[in-house]
Coordinates of C-alpha atoms in Angstrom, one line a residue:
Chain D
X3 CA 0.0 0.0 0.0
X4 CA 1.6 3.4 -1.3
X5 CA 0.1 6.8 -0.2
X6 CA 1.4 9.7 -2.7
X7 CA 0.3 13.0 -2.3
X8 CA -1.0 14.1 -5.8
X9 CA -2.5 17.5 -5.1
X10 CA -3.0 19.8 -2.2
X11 CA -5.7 18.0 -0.8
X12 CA -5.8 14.6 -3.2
X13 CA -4.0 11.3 -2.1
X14 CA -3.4 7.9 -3.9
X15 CA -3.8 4.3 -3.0
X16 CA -2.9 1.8 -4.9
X17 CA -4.6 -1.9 -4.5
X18 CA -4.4 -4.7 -6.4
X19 CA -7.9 -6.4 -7.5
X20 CA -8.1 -9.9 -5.4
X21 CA -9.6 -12.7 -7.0
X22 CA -11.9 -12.7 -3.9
X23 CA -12.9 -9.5 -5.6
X24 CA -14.0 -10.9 -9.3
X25 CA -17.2 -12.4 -10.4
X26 CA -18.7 -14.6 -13.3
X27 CA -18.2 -12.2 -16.1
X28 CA -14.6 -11.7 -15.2
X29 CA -14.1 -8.5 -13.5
X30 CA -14.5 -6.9 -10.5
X31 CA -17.6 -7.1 -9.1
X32 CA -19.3 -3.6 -8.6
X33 CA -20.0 -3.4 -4.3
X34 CA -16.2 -4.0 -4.4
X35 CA -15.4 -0.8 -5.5
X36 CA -17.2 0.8 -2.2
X37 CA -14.6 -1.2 -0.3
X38 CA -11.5 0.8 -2.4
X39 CA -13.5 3.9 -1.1
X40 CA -12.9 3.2 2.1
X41 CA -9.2 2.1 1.5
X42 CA -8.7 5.6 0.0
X43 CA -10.5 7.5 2.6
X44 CA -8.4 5.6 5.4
X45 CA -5.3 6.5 4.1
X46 CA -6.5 10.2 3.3
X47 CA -7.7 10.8 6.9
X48 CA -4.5 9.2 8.1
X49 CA -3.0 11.9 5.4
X50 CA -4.7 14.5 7.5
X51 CA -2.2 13.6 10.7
X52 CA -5.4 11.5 12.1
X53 CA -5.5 7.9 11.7
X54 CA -9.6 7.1 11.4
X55 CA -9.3 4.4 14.3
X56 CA -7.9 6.8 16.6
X57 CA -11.2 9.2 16.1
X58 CA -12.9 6.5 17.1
X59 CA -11.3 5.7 19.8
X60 CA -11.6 8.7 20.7
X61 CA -15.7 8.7 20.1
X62 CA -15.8 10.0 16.7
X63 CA -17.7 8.2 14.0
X64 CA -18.1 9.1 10.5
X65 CA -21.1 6.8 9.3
X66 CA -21.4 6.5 5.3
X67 CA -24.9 7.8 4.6
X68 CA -25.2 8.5 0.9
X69 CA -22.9 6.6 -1.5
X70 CA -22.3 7.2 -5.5
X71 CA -20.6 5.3 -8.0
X72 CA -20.5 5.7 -11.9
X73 CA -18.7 2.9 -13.7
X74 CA -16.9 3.6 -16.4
X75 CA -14.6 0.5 -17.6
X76 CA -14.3 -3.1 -15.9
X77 CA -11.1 -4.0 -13.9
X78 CA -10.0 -7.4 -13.5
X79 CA -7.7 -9.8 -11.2
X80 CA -4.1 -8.6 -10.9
X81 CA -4.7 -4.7 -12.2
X82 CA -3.5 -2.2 -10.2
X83 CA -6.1 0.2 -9.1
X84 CA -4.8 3.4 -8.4
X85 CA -7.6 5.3 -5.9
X86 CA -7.2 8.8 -5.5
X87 CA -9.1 10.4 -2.4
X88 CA -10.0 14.6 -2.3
X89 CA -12.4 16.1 0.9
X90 CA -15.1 17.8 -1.6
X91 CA -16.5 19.4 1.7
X92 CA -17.6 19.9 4.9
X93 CA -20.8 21.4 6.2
X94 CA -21.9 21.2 9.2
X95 CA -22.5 17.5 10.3
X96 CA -21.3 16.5 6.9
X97 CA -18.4 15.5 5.2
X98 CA -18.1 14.7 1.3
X99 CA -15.1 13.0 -0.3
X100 CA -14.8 12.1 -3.8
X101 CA -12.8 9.1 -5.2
X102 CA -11.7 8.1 -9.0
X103 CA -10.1 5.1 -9.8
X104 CA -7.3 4.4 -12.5
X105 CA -5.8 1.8 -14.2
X106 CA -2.9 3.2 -15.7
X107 CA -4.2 6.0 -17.0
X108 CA -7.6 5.0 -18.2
X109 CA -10.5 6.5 -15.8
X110 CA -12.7 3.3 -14.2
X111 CA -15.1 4.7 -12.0
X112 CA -15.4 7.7 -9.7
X113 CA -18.2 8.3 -6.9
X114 CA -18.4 9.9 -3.4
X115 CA -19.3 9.0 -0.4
X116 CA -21.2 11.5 2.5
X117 CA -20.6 11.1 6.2
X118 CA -22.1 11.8 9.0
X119 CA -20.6 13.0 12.3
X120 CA -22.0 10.2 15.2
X121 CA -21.0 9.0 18.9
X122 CA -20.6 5.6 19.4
X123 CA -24.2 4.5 19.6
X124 CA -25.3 6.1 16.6
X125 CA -26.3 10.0 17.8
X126 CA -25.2 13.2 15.9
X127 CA -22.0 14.7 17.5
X128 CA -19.7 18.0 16.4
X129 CA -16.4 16.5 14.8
X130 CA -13.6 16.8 17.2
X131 CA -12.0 20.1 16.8
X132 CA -8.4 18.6 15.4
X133 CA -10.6 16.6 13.2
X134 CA -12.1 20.1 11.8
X135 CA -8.7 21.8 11.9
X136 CA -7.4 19.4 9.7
X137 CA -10.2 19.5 7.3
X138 CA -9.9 22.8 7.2
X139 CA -6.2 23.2 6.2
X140 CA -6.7 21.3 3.1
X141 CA -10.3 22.7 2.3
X142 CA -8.9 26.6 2.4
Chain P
X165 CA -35.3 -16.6 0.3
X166 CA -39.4 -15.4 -0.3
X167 CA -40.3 -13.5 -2.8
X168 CA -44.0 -11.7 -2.7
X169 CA -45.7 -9.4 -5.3
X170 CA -46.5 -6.5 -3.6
X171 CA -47.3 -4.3 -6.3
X172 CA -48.1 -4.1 -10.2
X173 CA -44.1 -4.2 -10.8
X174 CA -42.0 -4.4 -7.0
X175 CA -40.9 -7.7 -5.0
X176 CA -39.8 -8.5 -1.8
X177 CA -37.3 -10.5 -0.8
X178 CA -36.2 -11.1 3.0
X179 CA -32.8 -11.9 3.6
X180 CA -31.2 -12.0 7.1
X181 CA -28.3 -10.0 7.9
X182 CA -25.1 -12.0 8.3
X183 CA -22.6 -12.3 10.9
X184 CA -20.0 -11.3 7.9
X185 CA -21.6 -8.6 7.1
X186 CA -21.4 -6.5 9.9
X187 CA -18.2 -4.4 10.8
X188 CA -16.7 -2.8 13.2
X189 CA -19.6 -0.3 14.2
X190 CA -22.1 -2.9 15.0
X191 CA -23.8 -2.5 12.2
X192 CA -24.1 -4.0 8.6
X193 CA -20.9 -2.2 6.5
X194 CA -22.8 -0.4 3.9
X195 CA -21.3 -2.2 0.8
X196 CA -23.0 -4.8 1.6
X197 CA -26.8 -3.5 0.5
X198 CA -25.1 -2.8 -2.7
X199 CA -25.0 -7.0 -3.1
X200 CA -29.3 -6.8 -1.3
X201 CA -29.8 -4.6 -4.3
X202 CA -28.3 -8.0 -6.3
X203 CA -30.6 -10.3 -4.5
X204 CA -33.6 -8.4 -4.7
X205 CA -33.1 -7.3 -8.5
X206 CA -32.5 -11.2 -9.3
X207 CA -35.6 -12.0 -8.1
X208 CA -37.2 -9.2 -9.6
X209 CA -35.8 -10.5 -13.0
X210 CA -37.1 -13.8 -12.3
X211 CA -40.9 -12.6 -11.4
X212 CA -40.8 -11.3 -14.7
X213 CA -40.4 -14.8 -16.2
X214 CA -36.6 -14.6 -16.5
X215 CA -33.7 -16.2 -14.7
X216 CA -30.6 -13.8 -14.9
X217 CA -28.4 -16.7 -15.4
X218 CA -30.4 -17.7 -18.5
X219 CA -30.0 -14.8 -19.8
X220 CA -26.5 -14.6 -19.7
X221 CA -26.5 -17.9 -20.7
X222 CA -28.3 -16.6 -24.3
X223 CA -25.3 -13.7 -23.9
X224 CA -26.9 -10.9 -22.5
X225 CA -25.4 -9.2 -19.7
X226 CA -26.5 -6.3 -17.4
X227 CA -23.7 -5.0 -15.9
X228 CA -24.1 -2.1 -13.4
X229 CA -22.8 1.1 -14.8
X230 CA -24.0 3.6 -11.7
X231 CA -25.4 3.0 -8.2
X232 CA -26.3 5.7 -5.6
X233 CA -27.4 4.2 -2.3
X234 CA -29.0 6.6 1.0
X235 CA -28.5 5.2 4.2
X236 CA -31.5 6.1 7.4
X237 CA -31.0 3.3 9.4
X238 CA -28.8 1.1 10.6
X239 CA -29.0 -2.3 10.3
X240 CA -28.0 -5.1 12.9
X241 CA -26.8 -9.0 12.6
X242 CA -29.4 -11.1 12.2
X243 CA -32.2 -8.3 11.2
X244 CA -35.1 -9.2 9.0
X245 CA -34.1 -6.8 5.9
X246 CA -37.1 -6.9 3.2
X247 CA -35.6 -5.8 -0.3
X248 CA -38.2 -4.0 -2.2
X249 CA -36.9 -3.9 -6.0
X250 CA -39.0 -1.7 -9.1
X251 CA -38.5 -1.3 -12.6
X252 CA -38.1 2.3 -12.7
X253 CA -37.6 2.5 -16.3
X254 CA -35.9 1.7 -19.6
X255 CA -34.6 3.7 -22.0
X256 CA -32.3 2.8 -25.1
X257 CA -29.8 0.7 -23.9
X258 CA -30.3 1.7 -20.3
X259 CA -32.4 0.1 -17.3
X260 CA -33.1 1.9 -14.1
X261 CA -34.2 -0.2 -10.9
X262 CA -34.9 1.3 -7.6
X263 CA -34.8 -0.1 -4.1
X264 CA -36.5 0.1 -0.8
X265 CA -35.0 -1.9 2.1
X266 CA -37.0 -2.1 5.2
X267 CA -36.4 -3.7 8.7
X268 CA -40.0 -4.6 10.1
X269 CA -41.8 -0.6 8.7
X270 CA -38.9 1.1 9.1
X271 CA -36.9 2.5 5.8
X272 CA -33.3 1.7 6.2
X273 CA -32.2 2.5 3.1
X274 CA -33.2 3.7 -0.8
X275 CA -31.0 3.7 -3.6
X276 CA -31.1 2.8 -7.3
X277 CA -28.9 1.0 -10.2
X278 CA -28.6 1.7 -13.6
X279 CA -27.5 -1.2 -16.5
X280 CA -26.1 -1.1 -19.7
X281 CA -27.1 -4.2 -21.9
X282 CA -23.6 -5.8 -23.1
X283 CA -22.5 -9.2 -24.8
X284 CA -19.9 -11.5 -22.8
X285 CA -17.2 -8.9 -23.9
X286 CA -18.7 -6.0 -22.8
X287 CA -19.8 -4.5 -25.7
X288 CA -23.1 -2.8 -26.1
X289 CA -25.9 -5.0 -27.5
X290 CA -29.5 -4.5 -27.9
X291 CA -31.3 -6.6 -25.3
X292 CA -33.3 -9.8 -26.2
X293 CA -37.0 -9.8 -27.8
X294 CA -38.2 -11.5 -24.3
X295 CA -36.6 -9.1 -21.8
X296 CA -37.9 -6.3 -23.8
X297 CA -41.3 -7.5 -24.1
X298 CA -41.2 -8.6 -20.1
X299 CA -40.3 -5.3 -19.0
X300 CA -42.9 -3.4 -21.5
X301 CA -45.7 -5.6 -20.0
X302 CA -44.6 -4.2 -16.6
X303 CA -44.1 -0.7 -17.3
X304 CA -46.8 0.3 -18.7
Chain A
X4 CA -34.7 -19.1 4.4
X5 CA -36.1 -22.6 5.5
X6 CA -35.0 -24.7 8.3
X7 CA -35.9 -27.9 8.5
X8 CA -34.7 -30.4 11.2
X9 CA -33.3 -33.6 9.0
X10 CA -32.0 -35.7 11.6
X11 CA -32.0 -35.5 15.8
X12 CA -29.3 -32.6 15.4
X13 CA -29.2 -31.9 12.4
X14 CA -30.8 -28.8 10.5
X15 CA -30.7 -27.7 6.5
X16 CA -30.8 -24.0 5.5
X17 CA -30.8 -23.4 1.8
X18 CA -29.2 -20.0 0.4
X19 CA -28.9 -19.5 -3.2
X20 CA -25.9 -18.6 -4.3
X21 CA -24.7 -14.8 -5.0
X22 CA -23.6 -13.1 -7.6
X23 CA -21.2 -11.4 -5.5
X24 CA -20.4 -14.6 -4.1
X25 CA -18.9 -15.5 -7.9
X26 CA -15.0 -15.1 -9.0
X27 CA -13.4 -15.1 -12.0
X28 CA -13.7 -19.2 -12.4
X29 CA -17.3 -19.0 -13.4
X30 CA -18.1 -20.6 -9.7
X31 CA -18.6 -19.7 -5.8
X32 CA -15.2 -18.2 -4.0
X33 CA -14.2 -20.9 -1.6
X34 CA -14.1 -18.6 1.1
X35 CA -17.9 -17.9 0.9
X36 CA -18.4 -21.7 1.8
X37 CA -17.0 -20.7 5.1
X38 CA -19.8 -17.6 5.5
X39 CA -22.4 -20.3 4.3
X40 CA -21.0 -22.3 7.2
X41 CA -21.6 -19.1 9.3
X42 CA -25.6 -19.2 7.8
X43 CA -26.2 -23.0 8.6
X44 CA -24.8 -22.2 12.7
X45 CA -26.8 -19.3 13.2
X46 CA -30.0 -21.1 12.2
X47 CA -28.9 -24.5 14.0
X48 CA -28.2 -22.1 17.4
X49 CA -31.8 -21.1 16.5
X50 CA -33.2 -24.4 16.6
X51 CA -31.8 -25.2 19.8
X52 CA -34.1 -22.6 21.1
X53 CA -31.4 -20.0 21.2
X54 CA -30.7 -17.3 18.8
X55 CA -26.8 -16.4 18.6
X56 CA -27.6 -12.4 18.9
X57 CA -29.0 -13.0 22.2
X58 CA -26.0 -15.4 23.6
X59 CA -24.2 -12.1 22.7
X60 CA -26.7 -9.7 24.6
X61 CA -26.0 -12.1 27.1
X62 CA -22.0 -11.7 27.2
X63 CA -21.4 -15.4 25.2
X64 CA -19.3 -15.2 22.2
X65 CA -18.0 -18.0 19.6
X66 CA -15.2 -16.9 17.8
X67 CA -14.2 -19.6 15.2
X68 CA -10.5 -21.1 16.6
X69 CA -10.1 -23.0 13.9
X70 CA -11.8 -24.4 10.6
X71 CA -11.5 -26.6 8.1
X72 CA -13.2 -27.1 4.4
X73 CA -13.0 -30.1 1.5
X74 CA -14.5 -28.6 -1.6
X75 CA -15.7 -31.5 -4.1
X76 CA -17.9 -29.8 -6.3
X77 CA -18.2 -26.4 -8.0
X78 CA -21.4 -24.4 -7.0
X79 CA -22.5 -21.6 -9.7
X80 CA -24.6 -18.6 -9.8
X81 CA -28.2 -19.2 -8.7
X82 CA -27.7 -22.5 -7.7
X83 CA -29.6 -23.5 -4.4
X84 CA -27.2 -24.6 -1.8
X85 CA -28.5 -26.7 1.0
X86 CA -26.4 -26.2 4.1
X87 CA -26.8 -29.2 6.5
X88 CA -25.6 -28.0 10.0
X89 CA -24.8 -30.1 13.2
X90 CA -23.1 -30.3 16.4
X91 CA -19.9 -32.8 16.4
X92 CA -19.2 -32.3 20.2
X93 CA -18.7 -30.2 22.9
X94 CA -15.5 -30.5 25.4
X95 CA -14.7 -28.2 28.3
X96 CA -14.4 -25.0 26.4
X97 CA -14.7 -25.8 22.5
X98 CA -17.5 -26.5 20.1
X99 CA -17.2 -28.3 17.5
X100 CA -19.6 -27.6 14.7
X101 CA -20.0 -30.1 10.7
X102 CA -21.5 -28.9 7.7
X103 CA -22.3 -30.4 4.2
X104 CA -23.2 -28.4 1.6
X105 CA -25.4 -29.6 -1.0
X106 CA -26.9 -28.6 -4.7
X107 CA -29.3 -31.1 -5.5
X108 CA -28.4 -34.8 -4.1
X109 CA -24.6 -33.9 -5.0
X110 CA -22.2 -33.8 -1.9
X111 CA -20.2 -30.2 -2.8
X112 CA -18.5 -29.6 0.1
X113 CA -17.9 -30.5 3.5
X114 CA -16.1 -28.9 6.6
X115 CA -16.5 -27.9 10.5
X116 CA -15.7 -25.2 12.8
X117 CA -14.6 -25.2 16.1
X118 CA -15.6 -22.6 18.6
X119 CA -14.2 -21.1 21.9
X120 CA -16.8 -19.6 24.2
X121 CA -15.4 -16.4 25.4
X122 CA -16.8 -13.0 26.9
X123 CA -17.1 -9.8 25.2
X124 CA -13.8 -9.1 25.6
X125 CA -12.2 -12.7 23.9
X126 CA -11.7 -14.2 27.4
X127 CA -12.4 -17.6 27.6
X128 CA -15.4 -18.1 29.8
X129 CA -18.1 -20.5 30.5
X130 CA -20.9 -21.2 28.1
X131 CA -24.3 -20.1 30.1
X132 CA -25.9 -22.5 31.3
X133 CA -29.2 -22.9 28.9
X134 CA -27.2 -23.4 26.1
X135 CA -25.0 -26.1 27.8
X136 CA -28.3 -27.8 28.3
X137 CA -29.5 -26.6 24.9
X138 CA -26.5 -29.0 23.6
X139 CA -26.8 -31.4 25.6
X140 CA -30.4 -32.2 25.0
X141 CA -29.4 -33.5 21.6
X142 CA -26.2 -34.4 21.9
X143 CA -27.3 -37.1 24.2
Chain Z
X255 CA 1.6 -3.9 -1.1
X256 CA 5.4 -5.3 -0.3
X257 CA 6.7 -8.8 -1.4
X258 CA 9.9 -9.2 0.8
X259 CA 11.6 -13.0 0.3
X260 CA 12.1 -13.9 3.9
X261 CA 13.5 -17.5 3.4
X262 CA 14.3 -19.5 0.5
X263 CA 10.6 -20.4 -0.3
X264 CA 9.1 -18.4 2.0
X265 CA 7.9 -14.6 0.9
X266 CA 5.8 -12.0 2.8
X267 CA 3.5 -9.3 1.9
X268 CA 1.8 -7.0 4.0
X269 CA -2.3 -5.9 4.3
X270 CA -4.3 -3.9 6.1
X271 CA -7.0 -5.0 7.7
X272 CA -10.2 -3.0 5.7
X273 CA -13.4 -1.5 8.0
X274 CA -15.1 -3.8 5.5
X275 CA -13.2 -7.1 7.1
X276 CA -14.1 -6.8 10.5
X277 CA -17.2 -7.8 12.3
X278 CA -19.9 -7.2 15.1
X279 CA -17.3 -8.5 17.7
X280 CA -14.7 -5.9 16.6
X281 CA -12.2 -7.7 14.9
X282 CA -11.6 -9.2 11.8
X283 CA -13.9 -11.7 10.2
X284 CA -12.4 -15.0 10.1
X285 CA -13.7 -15.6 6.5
X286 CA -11.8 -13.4 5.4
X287 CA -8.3 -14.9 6.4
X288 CA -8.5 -17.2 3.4
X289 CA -8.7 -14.3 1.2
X290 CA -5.7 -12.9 3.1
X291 CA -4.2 -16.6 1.8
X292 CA -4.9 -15.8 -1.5
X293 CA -3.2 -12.3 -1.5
X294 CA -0.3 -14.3 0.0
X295 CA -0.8 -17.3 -2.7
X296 CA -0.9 -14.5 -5.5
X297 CA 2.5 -12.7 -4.8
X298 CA 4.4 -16.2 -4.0
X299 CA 3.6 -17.2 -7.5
X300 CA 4.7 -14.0 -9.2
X301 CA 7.9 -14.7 -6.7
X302 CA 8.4 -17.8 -8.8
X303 CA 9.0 -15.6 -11.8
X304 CA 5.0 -16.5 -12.9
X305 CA 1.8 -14.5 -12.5
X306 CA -1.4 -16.4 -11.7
X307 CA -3.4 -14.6 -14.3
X308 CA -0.8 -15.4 -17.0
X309 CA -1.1 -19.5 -15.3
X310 CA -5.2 -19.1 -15.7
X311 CA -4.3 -17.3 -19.8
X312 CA -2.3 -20.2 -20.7
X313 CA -4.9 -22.5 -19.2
X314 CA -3.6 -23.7 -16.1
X315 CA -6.2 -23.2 -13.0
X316 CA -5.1 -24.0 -9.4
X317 CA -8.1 -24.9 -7.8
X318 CA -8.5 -24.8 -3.9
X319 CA -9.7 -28.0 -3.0
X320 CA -9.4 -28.1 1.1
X321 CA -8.3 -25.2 3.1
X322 CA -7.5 -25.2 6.8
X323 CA -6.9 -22.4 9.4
X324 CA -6.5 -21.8 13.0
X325 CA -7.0 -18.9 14.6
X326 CA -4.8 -17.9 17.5
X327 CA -5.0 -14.0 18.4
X328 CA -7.5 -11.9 16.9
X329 CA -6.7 -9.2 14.2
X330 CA -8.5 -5.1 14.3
X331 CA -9.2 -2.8 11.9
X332 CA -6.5 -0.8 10.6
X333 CA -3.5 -3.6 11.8
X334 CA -1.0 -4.3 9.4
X335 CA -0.8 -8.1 8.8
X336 CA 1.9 -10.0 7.6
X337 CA 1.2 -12.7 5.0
X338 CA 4.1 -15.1 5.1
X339 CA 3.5 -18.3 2.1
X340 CA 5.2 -21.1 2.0
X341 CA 5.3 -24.2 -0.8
X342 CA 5.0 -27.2 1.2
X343 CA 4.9 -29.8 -1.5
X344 CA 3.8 -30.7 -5.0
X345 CA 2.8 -34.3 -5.6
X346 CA 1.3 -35.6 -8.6
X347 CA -1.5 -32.9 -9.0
X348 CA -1.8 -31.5 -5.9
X349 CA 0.2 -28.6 -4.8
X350 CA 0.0 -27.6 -0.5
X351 CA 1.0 -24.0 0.2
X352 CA 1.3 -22.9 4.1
X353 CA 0.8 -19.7 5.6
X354 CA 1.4 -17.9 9.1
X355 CA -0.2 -14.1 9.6
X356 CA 1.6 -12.1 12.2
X357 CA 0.7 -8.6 13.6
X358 CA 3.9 -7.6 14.9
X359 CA 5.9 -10.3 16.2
X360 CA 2.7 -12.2 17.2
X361 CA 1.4 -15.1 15.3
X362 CA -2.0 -14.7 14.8
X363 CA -3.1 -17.9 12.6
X364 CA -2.0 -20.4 10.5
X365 CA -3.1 -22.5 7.6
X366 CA -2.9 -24.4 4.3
X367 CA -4.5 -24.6 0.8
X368 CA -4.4 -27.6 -1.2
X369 CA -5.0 -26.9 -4.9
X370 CA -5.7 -29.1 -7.4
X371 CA -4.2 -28.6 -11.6
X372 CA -7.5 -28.2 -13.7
X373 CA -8.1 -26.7 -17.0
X374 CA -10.9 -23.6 -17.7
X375 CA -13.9 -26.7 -17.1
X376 CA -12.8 -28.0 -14.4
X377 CA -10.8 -31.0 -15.2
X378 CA -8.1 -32.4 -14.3
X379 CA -5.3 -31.4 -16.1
X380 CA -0.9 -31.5 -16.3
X381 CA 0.5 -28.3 -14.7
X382 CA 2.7 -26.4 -17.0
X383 CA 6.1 -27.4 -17.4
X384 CA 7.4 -23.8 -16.8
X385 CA 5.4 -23.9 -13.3
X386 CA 6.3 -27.7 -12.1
X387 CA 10.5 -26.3 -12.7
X388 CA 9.6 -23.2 -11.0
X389 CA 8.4 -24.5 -8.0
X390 CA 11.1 -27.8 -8.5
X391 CA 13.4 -25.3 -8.1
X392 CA 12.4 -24.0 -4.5
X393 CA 11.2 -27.3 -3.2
X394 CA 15.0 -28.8 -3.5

């Protein structure tokens, strides 16, 4: 796992498509790509100075609650799928990040993902405020 | 695995929530109602008079080409999830189905796919006489 | 999802298979048998009068220690699988747990699991007592 | 993703566990160990001087027909896991590859695949001469 920085606020992520991750017509199967998401957004957030399991460890959850993905050309076993991650925004109790995915240099599929800001068991919470600094400094 | 008319063109199908499906939050991870949208679409198809695999069998495929998915609820191990699958529409070379997942009355989650008609190589094709007439008969 | 009781301790669950449960062989992932496994257990736990959510509730956990799996026959899209689920033994601390998978009349794969009974926090503990006498009722 | 030779037929590679691989009890789902096996399988072969894709394009399928795994220390989100694989033996038309995952210095399961030679359909088939002196060459 590689994490470049590609932009000001846009990291990469490179993962190599399991066969776990491949289905009867031969490519990777399409809930799959969700998964690369969240690869991408770990390694962002951990980008940020903040590794995601220590926000929640220290009570901060950020929930997926509204997911898009267009898919634009099939990957298959063995490619390397290059993820890049970019915050989009954040307002109020919610945070956007966008993804696209690579092989090479052909564009595969790009989406986003929304979060929410939650406590442990579920309930609306503010962000912690080094979570919102460092959002911040990328965002500006 | 049931699967009940419950309107001119939706059907529900109840799956439980697996242990492997959960995550870390407690909850089902949210890639995995992308694959309910698979069960419940696969049983739509095959109200319709149509077994997926039979169609790809006589070479057509439906490969998803965009999915957008809101989440309300959480969902918890061993829940009761009833996938409610429509034809939205089809237009061209396009077919839109929606979704509806509900734990007992409550709406968990909404969401949609969209599906290009291809051969086994992924190139566009036009879909078969019998798909197009079984969707008509429900659409309109 | 039908349970039906097939022998003194013995119960079947069928589950068709996935899509997503597919690879790039045309057949099921072999580790999926393992999560079919996981379907067949909860619903045997359930026939002992005892759902596995509420062992949990209850501070009981079964983390799988070990597990084992002889595939013999390729299952495919759509198929049907009938997982036949039943308890081997239980010694002191560990559970041990057989399944046999079938499509059809054809024997496609066979395995178990062996389980530790431990608290919330992975401690080994003792199982509570109305499941000890859940499995000893038809064990005997 | 890293591919160091650790001994002479013995490589590791490292992954982190995904949100998406973890469960309800907090840690990683044991289903998902084999897949971990696979990601170790995948980068042993290339090792060898082969990939598996190119193996499956020349028509050589590997197959796993029995899998076994213990589970000693649970793993969490986020650890880094390292994937040593192992050839154990090749006879006839089986081939047995080992594997130990560690988190640190701690050995947190072990396991084997046995794979059987087949061709696209399923049958039996001769590995390829190029594979049998590959893995001849690190088995003596």
């Amino acid at each position: 796992m590689t994490a470049v920085k590609t932009a000001t606020f846009r990291f990469s992520t490179i993962q190599r498509v399991r066969y776990a991750e491949t289905d009867n017509m031969g490519v990777a199967y399409h809930a799959n790509y969700l998964i690369w998401f969240e690869v991408g957004r770990t390694e962002l957030i951990r980008q940020l100075g903040l590794a995601y399991k220590d926000l929640e460890f220290a009570g901060l959850f950020l929930p997926v609650i509204e997911v898009h993905c267009e898919y634009l050309k099939a990957v298959r076993y063995d490619d390397e799928v290059r993820i890049d991650s970019f915050l989009v925004e954040q307002k109020g109790l919610r945070l956007k990040i966008g993804y696209e995915l690579y092989v090479g240099d052909t564009l595969s599929a790009r989406g986003f993902t929304i979060h929410a800001f939650t406590d442990r068991s579920g309930r609306p919470t503010r962000p912690l405020k080094a979570f919102v600094e460092a959002v911040d400094a990328v965002l500006e």
